[in-house]
Amino acid sequence: MSQNNLARKKYNNFYNGNTNKKKNINSTEKISLSLSKFEKVLLVTGSVVVFTLMLCLVGEKISLSNHSTSLQSVENSLNKVNSDNNYLKQEIGELESGNRLQSVAKKANLSLSNKNVRNVNK
């Protein structure tokens, strides 16, 4: 503790003795610092890089949106083709049914012999 007091006394004596020599700086006085040439070039280059990256980001967002729209239209057309295929498969199943084949054969005066019928599956 005594060391802390000793340090405070020296600290206070140093600043109390030199207060007359210090310049008074008003808080309203403005101090302007000039930038070096390197700092100016660095600031301009950094600003250009940031602006370019912002433009690239906006361009990529627009491109992503366009690709998303085209993907959605392709998916819609794919869903339409799939539903058409399902409808056509159902229609093929109805046309291949045994009852329909017998009615068509009856209209054409054909007879069906089961021993001559062979089922082939793909």
CSV table of N, CA and C in Angstrom, one decimal:
chain,number,residue,atom,x,y,z
A,1,MET,N,0.8,-1.2,0.0
A,1,MET,CA,0.0,0.0,0.0
A,1,MET,C,0.9,1.3,0.0
A,2,SER,N,1.9,1.2,0.7
A,2,SER,CA,2.8,2.4,0.8
A,2,SER,C,3.4,2.7,-0.6
A,3,GLN,N,3.6,1.7,-1.4
A,3,GLN,CA,4.1,1.9,-2.7
A,3,GLN,C,3.1,2.6,-3.6
A,4,ASN,N,1.9,2.3,-3.4
A,4,ASN,CA,0.8,2.9,-4.2
A,4,ASN,C,0.7,4.4,-3.9
A,5,ASN,N,0.8,4.7,-2.6
A,5,ASN,CA,0.8,6.1,-2.2
A,5,ASN,C,2.0,6.9,-2.8
A,6,LEU,N,3.1,6.3,-2.7
A,6,LEU,CA,4.3,6.9,-3.2
A,6,LEU,C,4.2,7.2,-4.7
A,7,ALA,N,3.6,6.2,-5.5
A,7,ALA,CA,3.5,6.4,-6.9
A,7,ALA,C,2.5,7.5,-7.2
A,8,ARG,N,1.4,7.7,-6.4
A,8,ARG,CA,0.4,8.7,-6.6
A,8,ARG,C,1.1,10.1,-6.3
A,9,LYS,N,1.9,10.2,-5.3
A,9,LYS,CA,2.5,11.4,-5.0
A,9,LYS,C,3.4,11.9,-6.1
A,10,LYS,N,4.2,11.0,-6.6
A,10,LYS,CA,5.1,11.3,-7.8
A,10,LYS,C,4.2,11.7,-9.0
A,11,TYR,N,3.2,11.0,-9.2
A,11,TYR,CA,2.3,11.3,-10.4
A,11,TYR,C,1.7,12.6,-10.3
A,12,ASN,N,1.1,12.9,-9.1
A,12,ASN,CA,0.5,14.2,-8.8
A,12,ASN,C,1.5,15.4,-8.9
A,13,ASN,N,2.7,15.2,-8.4
A,13,ASN,CA,3.7,16.2,-8.4
A,13,ASN,C,4.2,16.5,-9.8
A,14,PHE,N,4.3,15.5,-10.7
A,14,PHE,CA,4.7,15.6,-12.0
A,14,PHE,C,3.7,16.5,-12.8
A,15,TYR,N,2.4,16.2,-12.7
A,15,TYR,CA,1.4,16.9,-13.4
A,15,TYR,C,1.1,18.3,-12.8
A,16,ASN,N,1.2,18.4,-11.5
A,16,ASN,CA,0.9,19.7,-10.9
A,16,ASN,C,2.0,20.7,-11.3
A,17,GLY,N,3.2,20.2,-11.4
A,17,GLY,CA,4.4,21.1,-11.7
A,17,GLY,C,4.4,21.5,-13.2
A,18,ASN,N,3.8,20.7,-14.1
A,18,ASN,CA,3.9,21.0,-15.5
A,18,ASN,C,2.6,21.5,-16.1
A,19,THR,N,1.7,21.9,-15.3
A,19,THR,CA,0.4,22.4,-15.8
A,19,THR,C,0.5,23.7,-16.5
A,20,ASN,N,1.5,24.5,-16.0
A,20,ASN,CA,1.7,25.8,-16.7
A,20,ASN,C,2.3,25.7,-18.1
A,21,LYS,N,3.0,24.6,-18.3
A,21,LYS,CA,3.7,24.4,-19.6
A,21,LYS,C,2.8,23.8,-20.6
A,22,LYS,N,1.7,23.1,-20.2
A,22,LYS,CA,0.8,22.5,-21.2
A,22,LYS,C,0.0,23.5,-21.9
A,23,LYS,N,-0.3,23.2,-23.2
A,23,LYS,CA,-1.2,24.1,-24.0
A,23,LYS,C,-2.6,23.7,-23.7
A,24,ASN,N,-3.5,24.7,-23.6
A,24,ASN,CA,-4.9,24.5,-23.5
A,24,ASN,C,-5.5,24.2,-24.9
A,25,ILE,N,-6.1,23.1,-25.0
A,25,ILE,CA,-6.8,22.7,-26.3
A,25,ILE,C,-8.3,22.8,-26.0
A,26,ASN,N,-8.9,23.7,-26.8
A,26,ASN,CA,-10.4,23.8,-26.6
A,26,ASN,C,-11.0,22.6,-27.3
A,27,SER,N,-12.1,22.2,-26.7
A,27,SER,CA,-12.8,21.0,-27.3
A,27,SER,C,-13.5,21.4,-28.6
A,28,THR,N,-13.7,22.7,-28.9
A,28,THR,CA,-14.3,23.1,-30.2
A,28,THR,C,-13.3,23.2,-31.3
A,29,GLU,N,-12.0,23.2,-30.9
A,29,GLU,CA,-10.9,23.4,-31.9
A,29,GLU,C,-10.8,22.0,-32.7
A,30,LYS,N,-10.8,22.1,-34.0
A,30,LYS,CA,-10.8,21.0,-34.9
A,30,LYS,C,-9.4,20.7,-35.3
A,31,ILE,N,-9.0,19.5,-35.3
A,31,ILE,CA,-7.6,19.1,-35.7
A,31,ILE,C,-7.8,18.3,-37.0
A,32,SER,N,-7.3,18.7,-38.1
A,32,SER,CA,-7.4,17.9,-39.3
A,32,SER,C,-6.1,17.1,-39.6
A,33,LEU,N,-6.3,15.8,-39.9
A,33,LEU,CA,-5.2,15.0,-40.2
A,33,LEU,C,-5.3,14.7,-41.7
A,34,SER,N,-4.2,14.9,-42.4
A,34,SER,CA,-4.2,14.6,-43.8
A,34,SER,C,-3.8,13.1,-44.1
A,35,LEU,N,-4.4,12.6,-45.2
A,35,LEU,CA,-4.1,11.2,-45.5
A,35,LEU,C,-2.9,11.2,-46.5
A,36,SER,N,-2.1,10.1,-46.3
A,36,SER,CA,-0.9,10.0,-47.2
A,36,SER,C,-1.4,9.5,-48.6
A,37,LYS,N,-0.5,9.5,-49.5
A,37,LYS,CA,-0.9,9.1,-50.9
A,37,LYS,C,-1.3,7.6,-50.9
A,38,PHE,N,-0.5,6.8,-50.2
A,38,PHE,CA,-0.8,5.4,-50.1
A,38,PHE,C,-2.2,5.1,-49.5
A,39,GLU,N,-2.5,5.9,-48.4
A,39,GLU,CA,-3.8,5.7,-47.8
A,39,GLU,C,-5.0,6.1,-48.7
A,40,LYS,N,-4.8,7.2,-49.5
A,40,LYS,CA,-5.8,7.6,-50.4
A,40,LYS,C,-6.0,6.5,-51.5
A,41,VAL,N,-4.9,6.0,-52.1
A,41,VAL,CA,-5.0,4.9,-53.1
A,41,VAL,C,-5.6,3.7,-52.5
A,42,LEU,N,-5.3,3.3,-51.3
A,42,LEU,CA,-5.8,2.2,-50.6
A,42,LEU,C,-7.3,2.4,-50.4
A,43,LEU,N,-7.7,3.6,-50.0
A,43,LEU,CA,-9.1,3.9,-49.7
A,43,LEU,C,-9.9,3.8,-51.0
A,44,VAL,N,-9.4,4.4,-52.1
A,44,VAL,CA,-10.1,4.4,-53.4
A,44,VAL,C,-10.2,2.9,-53.9
A,45,THR,N,-9.1,2.2,-53.9
A,45,THR,CA,-9.1,0.8,-54.3
A,45,THR,C,-10.1,0.0,-53.6
A,46,GLY,N,-10.1,0.1,-52.2
A,46,GLY,CA,-11.0,-0.7,-51.4
A,46,GLY,C,-12.5,-0.3,-51.7
A,47,SER,N,-12.7,1.0,-52.0
A,47,SER,CA,-14.1,1.4,-52.3
A,47,SER,C,-14.5,0.8,-53.6
A,48,VAL,N,-13.6,0.8,-54.6
A,48,VAL,CA,-13.9,0.2,-55.9
A,48,VAL,C,-14.2,-1.3,-55.8
A,49,VAL,N,-13.4,-2.0,-55.1
A,49,VAL,CA,-13.5,-3.4,-54.9
A,49,VAL,C,-14.9,-3.7,-54.2
A,50,VAL,N,-15.2,-3.0,-53.2
A,50,VAL,CA,-16.5,-3.2,-52.5
A,50,VAL,C,-17.6,-3.0,-53.4
A,51,PHE,N,-17.6,-1.9,-54.2
A,51,PHE,CA,-18.7,-1.5,-55.1
A,51,PHE,C,-18.8,-2.6,-56.2
A,52,THR,N,-17.7,-3.1,-56.7
A,52,THR,CA,-17.7,-4.1,-57.7
A,52,THR,C,-18.3,-5.4,-57.2
A,53,LEU,N,-17.9,-5.8,-56.0
A,53,LEU,CA,-18.5,-7.0,-55.4
A,53,LEU,C,-20.0,-6.9,-55.1
A,54,MET,N,-20.4,-5.7,-54.8
A,54,MET,CA,-21.9,-5.4,-54.6
A,54,MET,C,-22.6,-5.6,-55.9
A,55,LEU,N,-22.0,-5.1,-57.0
A,55,LEU,CA,-22.7,-5.2,-58.3
A,55,LEU,C,-22.7,-6.7,-58.7
A,56,CYS,N,-21.6,-7.4,-58.5
A,56,CYS,CA,-21.6,-8.8,-58.8
A,56,CYS,C,-22.6,-9.6,-58.0
A,57,LEU,N,-22.8,-9.3,-56.8
A,57,LEU,CA,-23.7,-10.0,-55.9
A,57,LEU,C,-25.2,-9.7,-56.4
A,58,VAL,N,-25.5,-8.5,-56.8
A,58,VAL,CA,-26.8,-8.2,-57.3
A,58,VAL,C,-27.0,-8.9,-58.7
A,59,GLY,N,-26.0,-8.9,-59.5
A,59,GLY,CA,-26.1,-9.7,-60.8
A,59,GLY,C,-26.3,-11.1,-60.6
A,60,GLU,N,-25.6,-11.7,-59.6
A,60,GLU,CA,-25.8,-13.2,-59.4
A,60,GLU,C,-27.2,-13.5,-58.8
A,61,LYS,N,-27.7,-12.6,-58.0
A,61,LYS,CA,-29.1,-12.8,-57.4
A,61,LYS,C,-30.1,-12.7,-58.5
A,62,ILE,N,-29.9,-11.8,-59.5
A,62,ILE,CA,-30.8,-11.8,-60.6
A,62,ILE,C,-30.7,-13.0,-61.5
A,63,SER,N,-29.5,-13.5,-61.7
A,63,SER,CA,-29.3,-14.7,-62.5
A,63,SER,C,-29.9,-15.9,-61.8
A,64,LEU,N,-29.7,-16.0,-60.5
A,64,LEU,CA,-30.3,-17.1,-59.7
A,64,LEU,C,-31.8,-17.0,-59.8
A,65,SER,N,-32.4,-15.9,-59.8
A,65,SER,CA,-33.9,-15.8,-59.9
A,65,SER,C,-34.3,-16.2,-61.3
A,66,ASN,N,-33.6,-15.8,-62.3
A,66,ASN,CA,-34.0,-16.2,-63.7
A,66,ASN,C,-33.9,-17.7,-63.8
A,67,HIS,N,-32.8,-18.3,-63.3
A,67,HIS,CA,-32.7,-19.8,-63.4
A,67,HIS,C,-33.7,-20.5,-62.6
A,68,SER,N,-34.1,-19.9,-61.5
A,68,SER,CA,-35.1,-20.5,-60.7
A,68,SER,C,-36.5,-20.5,-61.4
A,69,THR,N,-36.7,-19.4,-62.1
A,69,THR,CA,-38.0,-19.3,-62.9
A,69,THR,C,-38.0,-20.4,-64.0
A,70,SER,N,-36.9,-20.5,-64.7
A,70,SER,CA,-36.8,-21.5,-65.8
A,70,SER,C,-36.9,-22.9,-65.3
A,71,LEU,N,-36.3,-23.2,-64.1
A,71,LEU,CA,-36.4,-24.5,-63.5
A,71,LEU,C,-37.9,-24.8,-63.2
A,72,GLN,N,-38.6,-23.8,-62.6
A,72,GLN,CA,-40.0,-24.0,-62.3
A,72,GLN,C,-40.8,-24.3,-63.5
A,73,SER,N,-40.5,-23.6,-64.6
A,73,SER,CA,-41.3,-23.9,-65.9
A,73,SER,C,-41.0,-25.3,-66.4
A,74,VAL,N,-39.7,-25.8,-66.3
A,74,VAL,CA,-39.4,-27.1,-66.7
A,74,VAL,C,-40.0,-28.1,-65.9
A,75,GLU,N,-40.1,-27.9,-64.5
A,75,GLU,CA,-40.8,-28.8,-63.6
A,75,GLU,C,-42.2,-28.9,-63.9
A,76,ASN,N,-42.9,-27.8,-64.2
A,76,ASN,CA,-44.3,-27.8,-64.6
A,76,ASN,C,-44.5,-28.6,-65.9
A,77,SER,N,-43.7,-28.4,-66.9
A,77,SER,CA,-43.9,-29.2,-68.1
A,77,SER,C,-43.6,-30.7,-67.9
A,78,LEU,N,-42.7,-31.0,-67.0
A,78,LEU,CA,-42.4,-32.4,-66.7
A,78,LEU,C,-43.6,-33.0,-65.9
A,79,ASN,N,-44.2,-32.3,-65.0
A,79,ASN,CA,-45.4,-32.8,-64.3
A,79,ASN,C,-46.5,-33.0,-65.3
A,80,LYS,N,-46.7,-32.1,-66.3
A,80,LYS,CA,-47.7,-32.3,-67.3
A,80,LYS,C,-47.5,-33.5,-68.1
A,81,VAL,N,-46.3,-33.7,-68.5
A,81,VAL,CA,-46.0,-34.9,-69.3
A,81,VAL,C,-46.2,-36.2,-68.5
A,82,ASN,N,-45.8,-36.2,-67.2
A,82,ASN,CA,-46.0,-37.3,-66.4
A,82,ASN,C,-47.5,-37.6,-66.2
A,83,SER,N,-48.3,-36.6,-66.0
A,83,SER,CA,-49.8,-36.8,-65.9
A,83,SER,C,-50.4,-37.3,-67.2
A,84,ASP,N,-49.9,-36.8,-68.3
A,84,ASP,CA,-50.4,-37.3,-69.6
A,84,ASP,C,-50.0,-38.8,-69.8
A,85,ASN,N,-48.8,-39.2,-69.4
A,85,ASN,CA,-48.3,-40.6,-69.4
A,85,ASN,C,-49.2,-41.5,-68.6
A,86,ASN,N,-49.5,-41.0,-67.4
A,86,ASN,CA,-50.3,-41.8,-66.5
A,86,ASN,C,-51.7,-42.0,-67.1
A,87,TYR,N,-52.3,-41.0,-67.7
A,87,TYR,CA,-53.6,-41.0,-68.3
A,87,TYR,C,-53.5,-42.0,-69.5
A,88,LEU,N,-52.5,-42.0,-70.3
A,88,LEU,CA,-52.4,-42.9,-71.4
A,88,LEU,C,-52.2,-44.3,-71.0
A,89,LYS,N,-51.4,-44.5,-69.9
A,89,LYS,CA,-51.2,-45.9,-69.4
A,89,LYS,C,-52.6,-46.5,-68.9
A,90,GLN,N,-53.4,-45.6,-68.2
A,90,GLN,CA,-54.7,-46.1,-67.8
A,90,GLN,C,-55.6,-46.4,-69.0
A,91,GLU,N,-55.5,-45.6,-70.0
A,91,GLU,CA,-56.3,-45.9,-71.2
A,91,GLU,C,-55.8,-47.2,-71.9
A,92,ILE,N,-54.5,-47.4,-71.9
A,92,ILE,CA,-54.0,-48.7,-72.5
A,92,ILE,C,-54.5,-49.8,-71.7
A,93,GLY,N,-54.5,-49.7,-70.4
A,93,GLY,CA,-55.0,-50.8,-69.5
A,93,GLY,C,-56.5,-51.1,-69.8
A,94,GLU,N,-57.3,-50.0,-70.0
A,94,GLU,CA,-58.7,-50.2,-70.3
A,94,GLU,C,-58.9,-50.9,-71.7
A,95,LEU,N,-58.1,-50.5,-72.6
A,95,LEU,CA,-58.2,-51.0,-74.0
A,95,LEU,C,-57.7,-52.5,-74.1
A,96,GLU,N,-56.8,-52.9,-73.2
A,96,GLU,CA,-56.3,-54.3,-73.2
A,96,GLU,C,-57.1,-55.2,-72.3
A,97,SER,N,-58.1,-54.7,-71.7
A,97,SER,CA,-58.9,-55.5,-70.7
A,97,SER,C,-59.6,-56.7,-71.5
A,98,GLY,N,-59.8,-57.8,-70.8
A,98,GLY,CA,-60.3,-59.0,-71.4
A,98,GLY,C,-61.7,-58.8,-71.9
A,99,ASN,N,-62.5,-58.1,-71.2
A,99,ASN,CA,-63.9,-57.9,-71.6
A,99,ASN,C,-64.0,-57.1,-72.8
A,100,ARG,N,-63.2,-56.1,-73.0
A,100,ARG,CA,-63.2,-55.3,-74.2
A,100,ARG,C,-62.8,-56.1,-75.4
A,101,LEU,N,-61.7,-56.9,-75.2
A,101,LEU,CA,-61.2,-57.7,-76.3
A,101,LEU,C,-62.3,-58.7,-76.7
A,102,GLN,N,-63.0,-59.3,-75.8
A,102,GLN,CA,-64.1,-60.2,-76.2
A,102,GLN,C,-65.2,-59.5,-76.9
A,103,SER,N,-65.6,-58.3,-76.5
A,103,SER,CA,-66.6,-57.6,-77.2
A,103,SER,C,-66.2,-57.2,-78.6
A,104,VAL,N,-64.9,-56.8,-78.8
A,104,VAL,CA,-64.4,-56.5,-80.1
A,104,VAL,C,-64.4,-57.8,-81.0
A,105,ALA,N,-64.1,-58.9,-80.4
A,105,ALA,CA,-64.0,-60.2,-81.2
A,105,ALA,C,-65.5,-60.6,-81.5
A,106,LYS,N,-66.4,-60.4,-80.6
A,106,LYS,CA,-67.8,-60.8,-80.9
A,106,LYS,C,-68.3,-59.9,-82.0
A,107,LYS,N,-68.0,-58.6,-82.1
A,107,LYS,CA,-68.5,-57.8,-83.2
A,107,LYS,C,-67.9,-58.2,-84.5
A,108,ALA,N,-66.7,-58.7,-84.5
A,108,ALA,CA,-66.1,-59.2,-85.8
A,108,ALA,C,-66.3,-60.6,-86.1
A,109,ASN,N,-67.2,-61.3,-85.3
A,109,ASN,CA,-67.6,-62.7,-85.4
A,109,ASN,C,-66.4,-63.6,-85.3
A,110,LEU,N,-65.5,-63.3,-84.3
A,110,LEU,CA,-64.4,-64.1,-84.0
A,110,LEU,C,-64.6,-64.9,-82.8
A,111,SER,N,-64.0,-66.0,-82.7
A,111,SER,CA,-64.1,-66.8,-81.4
A,111,SER,C,-62.8,-66.9,-80.8
A,112,LEU,N,-62.8,-67.2,-79.5
A,112,LEU,CA,-61.6,-67.2,-78.7
A,112,LEU,C,-61.4,-68.6,-78.1
A,113,SER,N,-60.3,-69.2,-78.5
A,113,SER,CA,-60.0,-70.6,-77.9
A,113,SER,C,-58.8,-70.4,-76.9
A,114,ASN,N,-59.1,-70.7,-75.7
A,114,ASN,CA,-58.1,-70.5,-74.6
A,114,ASN,C,-56.8,-71.3,-74.8
A,115,LYS,N,-56.9,-72.5,-75.4
A,115,LYS,CA,-55.7,-73.3,-75.6
A,115,LYS,C,-54.7,-72.7,-76.6
A,116,ASN,N,-55.2,-71.7,-77.4
A,116,ASN,CA,-54.3,-71.1,-78.4
A,116,ASN,C,-53.8,-69.7,-77.9
A,117,VAL,N,-54.2,-69.3,-76.7
A,117,VAL,CA,-53.8,-68.0,-76.2
A,117,VAL,C,-52.6,-68.2,-75.4
A,118,ARG,N,-51.7,-67.3,-75.6
A,118,ARG,CA,-50.4,-67.3,-74.9
A,118,ARG,C,-50.2,-65.9,-74.4
A,119,ASN,N,-49.9,-65.8,-73.1
A,119,ASN,CA,-49.6,-64.5,-72.4
A,119,ASN,C,-48.1,-64.2,-72.4
A,120,VAL,N,-47.8,-63.1,-72.9
A,120,VAL,CA,-46.4,-62.6,-73.0
A,120,VAL,C,-46.3,-61.3,-72.2
A,121,ASN,N,-45.4,-61.3,-71.2
A,121,ASN,CA,-45.2,-60.1,-70.5
A,121,ASN,C,-43.8,-59.5,-70.8
A,122,LYS,N,-43.7,-58.2,-70.9
A,122,LYS,CA,-42.4,-57.6,-71.2
A,122,LYS,C,-41.6,-57.4,-70.0
